[in-house]
mmCIF file of C-alpha atoms in Angstrom:
data_model
loop_
_atom_site.group_PDB
_atom_site.id
_atom_site.type_symbol
_atom_site.label_atom_id
_atom_site.label_comp_id
_atom_site.label_asym_id
_atom_site.label_seq_id
_atom_site.Cartn_x
_atom_site.Cartn_y
_atom_site.Cartn_z
ATOM 1 C CA MET A 4 -0.072 -0.061 -0.119
ATOM 2 C CA VAL A 5 2.626 2.495 0.951
ATOM 3 C CA LEU A 6 4.818 1.362 -1.755
ATOM 4 C CA ASP A 7 1.863 1.780 -4.465
ATOM 5 C CA GLN A 8 1.378 5.727 -3.053
ATOM 6 C CA VAL A 9 5.177 6.124 -3.433
ATOM 7 C CA ASP A 10 5.138 4.594 -6.843
ATOM 8 C CA ARG A 11 2.144 7.159 -7.957
ATOM 9 C CA MET A 12 4.048 10.187 -6.262
ATOM 10 C CA HIS A 13 7.043 8.866 -8.366
ATOM 11 C CA HIS A 14 5.096 8.741 -11.700
ATOM 12 C CA LYS A 15 3.557 12.155 -10.843
ATOM 13 C CA ALA A 16 6.858 13.813 -10.147
ATOM 14 C CA ARG A 17 8.104 12.593 -13.490
ATOM 15 C CA LEU A 18 5.146 13.813 -15.173
ATOM 16 C CA TYR A 19 5.482 17.320 -13.560
ATOM 17 C CA MET A 20 9.375 17.446 -14.503
ATOM 18 C CA ALA A 21 8.480 16.504 -17.933
ATOM 19 C CA HIS A 22 5.761 19.402 -18.371
ATOM 20 C CA LYS A 23 8.728 21.995 -16.962
ATOM 21 C CA ILE A 24 11.067 20.789 -19.427
ATOM 22 C CA ARG A 25 8.690 20.969 -22.310
ATOM 23 C CA VAL A 26 7.602 24.523 -21.057
ATOM 24 C CA VAL A 27 11.038 25.692 -21.176
ATOM 25 C CA ASN A 28 11.869 23.918 -24.845
ATOM 26 C CA GLN A 29 8.741 25.851 -26.067
ATOM 27 C CA GLN A 30 9.450 28.634 -24.645
ATOM 28 C CA ARG A 31 12.953 29.075 -26.189
ATOM 29 C CA GLU A 32 11.491 28.155 -29.801
ATOM 30 C CA ILE A 33 8.930 30.817 -29.525
ATOM 31 C CA ASP A 34 11.785 33.312 -28.123
ATOM 32 C CA SER A 35 14.155 32.058 -31.307
ATOM 33 C CA LEU A 36 10.996 32.514 -33.652
ATOM 34 C CA HIS A 37 10.375 36.107 -32.398
ATOM 35 C CA HIS A 38 13.878 37.068 -32.788
ATOM 36 C CA ALA A 39 14.005 35.695 -36.314
ATOM 37 C CA MET A 40 10.766 37.523 -37.187
ATOM 38 C CA GLN A 41 12.262 40.999 -35.683
ATOM 39 C CA SER A 42 15.645 40.293 -37.342
ATOM 40 C CA ARG A 43 13.998 39.644 -41.116
ATOM 41 C CA CYS A 44 11.786 43.165 -40.440
ATOM 42 C CA ILE A 45 14.787 45.061 -39.601
ATOM 43 C CA GLN A 46 16.781 43.647 -42.595
ATOM 44 C CA ASP A 47 14.327 44.210 -45.179
ATOM 45 C CA GLU A 48 12.510 47.310 -43.435
ATOM 46 C CA LEU A 49 9.187 45.877 -43.948
ATOM 47 C CA ARG A 50 6.606 48.774 -43.278
ATOM 48 C CA GLU A 51 3.856 46.342 -43.521
ATOM 49 C CA PRO A 52 3.891 42.831 -41.616
ATOM 50 C CA ARG A 53 4.486 39.956 -43.902
ATOM 51 C CA GLU A 54 4.313 37.261 -41.424
ATOM 52 C CA ALA A 55 2.689 36.354 -37.869
ATOM 53 C CA HIS A 56 2.937 34.193 -34.998
ATOM 54 C CA ILE A 57 -0.439 32.963 -33.967
ATOM 55 C CA VAL A 58 -1.084 31.133 -30.375
ATOM 56 C CA ALA A 59 -4.517 29.684 -29.938
ATOM 57 C CA ASP A 60 -5.017 28.535 -26.384
ATOM 58 C CA PHE A 61 -7.942 26.603 -24.778
ATOM 59 C CA LYS A 62 -9.058 28.539 -21.547
ATOM 60 C CA MET A 63 -11.092 27.453 -18.732
ATOM 61 C CA LYS A 64 -15.001 26.859 -18.798
ATOM 62 C CA PHE A 65 -16.888 30.261 -18.201
ATOM 63 C CA LEU A 66 -19.894 29.389 -15.855
ATOM 64 C CA PRO A 67 -22.549 32.020 -16.338
ATOM 65 C CA ARG A 68 -25.226 32.794 -13.595
ATOM 66 C CA ALA A 69 -28.160 32.566 -16.297
ATOM 67 C CA PHE A 70 -27.802 31.063 -19.762
ATOM 68 C CA ARG A 71 -30.595 30.603 -22.379
ATOM 69 C CA GLY A 72 -29.525 27.173 -23.871
ATOM 70 C CA GLN A 73 -28.369 24.033 -22.097
ATOM 71 C CA THR A 74 -24.776 23.552 -22.371
ATOM 72 C CA ARG A 75 -25.020 19.939 -20.693
ATOM 73 C CA LYS A 76 -25.881 18.312 -24.304
ATOM 74 C CA TRP A 77 -22.259 18.894 -25.642
ATOM 75 C CA PHE A 78 -19.983 16.293 -24.268
ATOM 76 C CA GLY A 79 -21.756 16.439 -20.853
ATOM 77 C CA LYS A 80 -20.060 19.762 -19.344
ATOM 78 C CA ARG A 81 -21.602 22.847 -18.012
ATOM 79 C CA GLY A 82 -20.503 25.965 -18.948
ATOM 80 C CA ILE A 83 -19.032 27.581 -21.950
ATOM 81 C CA SER A 84 -16.009 27.042 -23.602
ATOM 82 C CA TRP A 85 -13.379 29.942 -24.252
ATOM 83 C CA HIS A 86 -10.253 30.154 -26.572
ATOM 84 C CA GLY A 87 -8.149 32.945 -26.318
ATOM 85 C CA PHE A 88 -5.854 34.036 -29.583
ATOM 86 C CA LEU A 89 -2.467 36.170 -29.194
ATOM 87 C CA VAL A 90 -1.263 37.251 -32.825
ATOM 88 C CA THR A 91 2.081 38.872 -32.857
ATOM 89 C CA TRP A 92 3.682 40.619 -35.815
ATOM 90 C CA TYR A 93 6.596 43.050 -36.465
ATOM 91 C CA LYS A 94 6.594 46.316 -38.533
ATOM 92 C CA TYR A 95 9.953 48.358 -39.297
ATOM 93 C CA ASN A 96 9.369 51.951 -37.800
ATOM 94 C CA PRO A 97 12.653 53.807 -38.032
#
């Protein structure tokens, strides 16, 4: 029983460490992408953006106090699904 709990805790700790490593690698790649976009913008003196970086992210469920339709029909979950989008581009401004 105790060994099972230790095994579960060890597994969860490994999942957490893997998540942290993925986040660091993802952020490094995003930073290098932004640096490359910025360099191309300055080098080509782009006055209008030619490329953009778009990030789509699922947000948590929004639970309104009153809602006209029942959302329980969709996947058996209450609330409204929210998605966020972040668009980044660079424009040359001397």
